[in-house]
Short mmCIF file of C-alpha atoms in Angstrom, two decimals:
data_model
loop_
_atom_site.label_atom_id
_atom_site.label_comp_id
_atom_site.label_asym_id
_atom_site.label_seq_id
_atom_site.Cartn_x
_atom_site.Cartn_y
_atom_site.Cartn_z
CA UNK A 1 26.55 80.66 54.08
CA UNK A 2 25.17 84.21 53.32
CA UNK A 3 24.52 84.04 58.12
CA UNK A 4 28.46 83.15 58.18
CA UNK A 5 29.75 86.07 55.71
CA UNK A 6 28.09 88.53 57.24
CA UNK A 7 28.81 87.76 61.22
CA UNK A 8 32.14 87.37 59.41
CA UNK A 9 33.27 90.92 59.61
CA UNK A 10 31.95 91.10 62.49
CA UNK A 11 33.86 88.31 64.58
CA UNK A 12 36.69 89.57 62.64
CA UNK A 13 36.68 93.06 64.84
CA UNK A 14 36.55 90.90 67.81
CA UNK A 15 39.35 89.18 67.18
CA UNK A 16 41.82 91.96 65.96
CA UNK A 17 40.76 94.02 69.09
CA UNK A 18 41.08 91.62 71.26
CA UNK A 19 44.67 90.30 69.82
CA UNK A 20 45.94 93.58 68.66
CA UNK A 21 45.59 91.87 65.29
CA UNK A 22 45.83 93.78 61.99
CA UNK A 23 46.22 97.10 64.03
CA UNK A 24 43.31 96.88 66.31
CA UNK A 25 44.11 98.89 69.99
CA UNK A 26 42.98 96.12 72.84
CA UNK A 27 40.05 96.72 74.34
CA UNK A 28 39.21 96.73 77.47
CA UNK A 29 41.66 97.77 80.69
CA UNK A 30 42.26 96.78 84.41
CA UNK A 31 41.76 100.27 86.82
CA UNK A 32 44.37 98.36 88.95
CA UNK A 33 46.52 98.00 85.96
CA UNK A 34 46.47 101.44 84.90
CA UNK A 35 47.26 103.64 88.40
CA UNK A 36 50.00 101.02 88.91
CA UNK A 37 52.13 101.10 85.75
CA UNK A 38 55.39 101.89 85.58
CA UNK A 39 55.72 104.85 82.98
CA UNK A 40 59.15 104.30 80.90
CA UNK A 41 60.51 107.43 80.52
CA UNK A 42 63.03 106.99 78.47
CA UNK A 43 61.28 105.68 75.99
CA UNK A 44 59.51 108.48 73.97
CA UNK A 45 56.84 107.79 71.41
CA UNK A 46 55.20 110.35 68.99
CA UNK A 47 51.66 109.21 68.30
CA UNK A 48 50.27 110.89 64.94
CA UNK A 49 46.58 111.13 64.65
CA UNK A 50 44.34 111.23 61.56
CA UNK A 51 40.77 111.17 60.73
CA UNK A 52 39.07 110.77 57.54
CA UNK A 53 34.62 110.30 56.01
CA UNK A 54 33.15 107.87 54.22
CA UNK A 55 31.78 110.05 50.94
CA UNK A 56 27.64 108.97 52.26
CA UNK A 57 28.53 110.89 55.34
CA UNK A 58 28.49 114.51 54.95
CA UNK A 59 30.24 115.71 58.78
CA UNK A 60 33.71 117.35 58.84
CA UNK A 61 36.05 115.76 61.02
CA UNK A 62 39.04 116.37 62.44
CA UNK A 63 42.12 115.83 64.74
CA UNK A 64 42.05 118.71 67.59
CA UNK A 65 46.22 118.49 67.40
CA UNK A 66 48.09 115.71 64.72
CA UNK A 67 50.23 114.58 67.19
CA UNK A 68 51.68 114.21 70.63
CA UNK A 69 53.93 113.20 72.47
CA UNK A 70 54.16 110.06 75.54
CA UNK A 71 56.00 107.83 76.90
CA UNK A 72 54.89 103.59 77.16
CA UNK A 73 53.06 103.65 80.94
CA UNK A 74 51.27 107.01 81.34
CA UNK A 75 48.49 108.16 80.27
CA UNK A 76 47.43 110.52 77.42
CA UNK A 77 43.81 112.76 75.91
CA UNK A 78 43.42 114.19 72.18
CA UNK A 79 40.87 115.41 70.88
CA UNK A 80 38.31 114.67 67.38
CA UNK A 81 36.40 117.98 66.81
CA UNK A 82 32.88 116.61 63.92
CA UNK A 83 30.26 118.21 62.43
CA UNK A 84 27.44 118.43 60.78
CA UNK A 85 27.16 120.32 57.74
CA UNK A 86 24.23 119.49 56.71
CA UNK A 87 19.91 120.91 57.33
CA UNK A 88 19.04 118.07 58.62
CA UNK A 89 20.14 115.13 61.98
CA UNK A 90 22.99 112.70 60.66
CA UNK A 91 23.57 109.43 62.78
CA UNK A 92 27.36 108.50 62.08
CA UNK A 93 29.75 104.87 63.53
CA UNK A 94 33.46 105.09 63.71
CA UNK A 95 36.03 102.53 63.06
CA UNK A 96 39.89 103.01 63.32
CA UNK A 97 42.56 101.36 63.39
CA UNK A 98 46.15 101.53 65.02
CA UNK A 99 49.68 101.81 62.16
CA UNK A 100 52.13 99.99 62.60
CA UNK A 101 49.83 97.35 62.93
CA UNK A 102 52.18 95.42 65.27
CA UNK A 103 51.58 98.04 67.90
CA UNK A 104 48.26 97.80 67.60
CA UNK A 105 48.23 95.47 70.96
CA UNK A 106 50.27 98.20 73.23
CA UNK A 107 48.14 100.85 72.52
CA UNK A 108 44.77 101.12 74.80
CA UNK A 109 42.33 102.61 74.62
CA UNK A 110 40.29 103.63 77.97
CA UNK A 111 37.55 105.85 76.35
CA UNK A 112 37.03 106.99 72.96
CA UNK A 113 34.12 107.39 70.55
CA UNK A 114 34.42 104.33 68.62
CA UNK A 115 32.51 101.97 67.75
CA UNK A 116 29.67 103.60 69.27
CA UNK A 117 26.19 106.07 66.85
CA UNK A 118 26.74 109.64 67.37
CA UNK A 119 23.75 112.29 66.69
CA UNK A 120 24.90 115.66 65.78
CA UNK A 121 22.48 118.14 64.40
CA UNK A 122 22.53 120.08 61.57
CA UNK A 123 25.41 122.54 62.21
CA UNK A 124 26.87 120.79 65.30
CA UNK A 125 29.90 120.64 66.35
CA UNK A 126 31.34 118.27 68.93
CA UNK A 127 34.63 117.78 70.62
CA UNK A 128 34.80 113.87 71.03
CA UNK A 129 37.92 112.75 73.69
CA UNK A 130 40.35 109.84 73.45
CA UNK A 131 42.24 108.31 76.33
CA UNK A 132 44.30 106.35 76.07
CA UNK A 133 48.10 104.54 77.07
CA UNK A 134 50.79 102.31 75.64
CA UNK A 135 51.74 99.44 77.82
CA UNK A 136 55.27 99.27 78.80
CA UNK A 137 55.75 96.96 77.67
CA UNK A 138 55.38 97.72 74.39
CA UNK A 139 60.00 98.93 75.06
CA UNK A 140 60.49 95.28 76.27
CA UNK A 141 59.05 93.90 72.57
CA UNK A 142 61.95 93.74 70.71
CA UNK A 143 59.78 93.98 67.28
CA UNK A 144 59.00 97.32 68.50
CA UNK A 145 62.66 99.11 69.02
CA UNK A 146 62.57 100.87 66.11
CA UNK A 147 58.78 102.01 66.40
CA UNK A 148 59.48 105.23 67.80
CA UNK A 149 55.79 107.10 65.16
CA UNK A 150 51.92 105.29 65.49
CA UNK A 151 48.84 106.27 64.16
CA UNK A 152 45.54 106.55 65.32
CA UNK A 153 43.10 106.63 62.85
CA UNK A 154 39.58 106.76 63.02
CA UNK A 155 36.93 106.97 59.95
CA UNK A 156 33.14 107.68 60.31
CA UNK A 157 30.47 106.07 58.89
CA UNK A 158 27.40 107.11 58.39
CA UNK A 159 25.50 104.70 60.64
CA UNK A 160 22.31 102.83 58.82
CA UNK A 161 19.32 101.96 60.82
CA UNK A 162 19.15 98.75 63.13
CA UNK A 163 22.73 97.89 62.13
CA UNK A 164 24.28 98.03 65.34
CA UNK A 165 28.60 97.91 65.95
CA UNK A 166 29.27 95.62 68.44
CA UNK A 167 31.41 96.97 70.86
CA UNK A 168 35.16 94.87 71.52
CA UNK A 169 35.72 94.28 75.03
CA UNK A 170 32.31 94.67 76.06
CA UNK A 171 29.36 92.01 77.21
#
């Protein structure tokens, strides 16, 4: 039972990221899909960015832009900035979610820093890119008809030795 309890969190995370449930963006993309997407020019969506840091991690972490405007079917690039404000190297790892949760299945990240350990040396500051798109099918979903604002939120935690988060959609 203890083993099942321990495995429940990563399994649930993988399930959510595969299906877009719980505000998880869908991971893993076919490059042909990206190249052949048709932007839905008459549907403009405001994407806002949020950054949080767990109390145990002494980093400064923030989005470099508060918002951008995108249309479904068009790629976008945003940046976050992280700084280790301590006098020792620290390894952090981030998770993310998308709000409203129902939009998570359409929010596709091509490249990001989540679920990967990020080592920052004392006082080191780095830029962290997020390359993403909103699936054109977003515009066809009646549940998304009144959604014109999506928030991408990251939370960084201190990585504990020997603990690895699974990479969603990649085996």
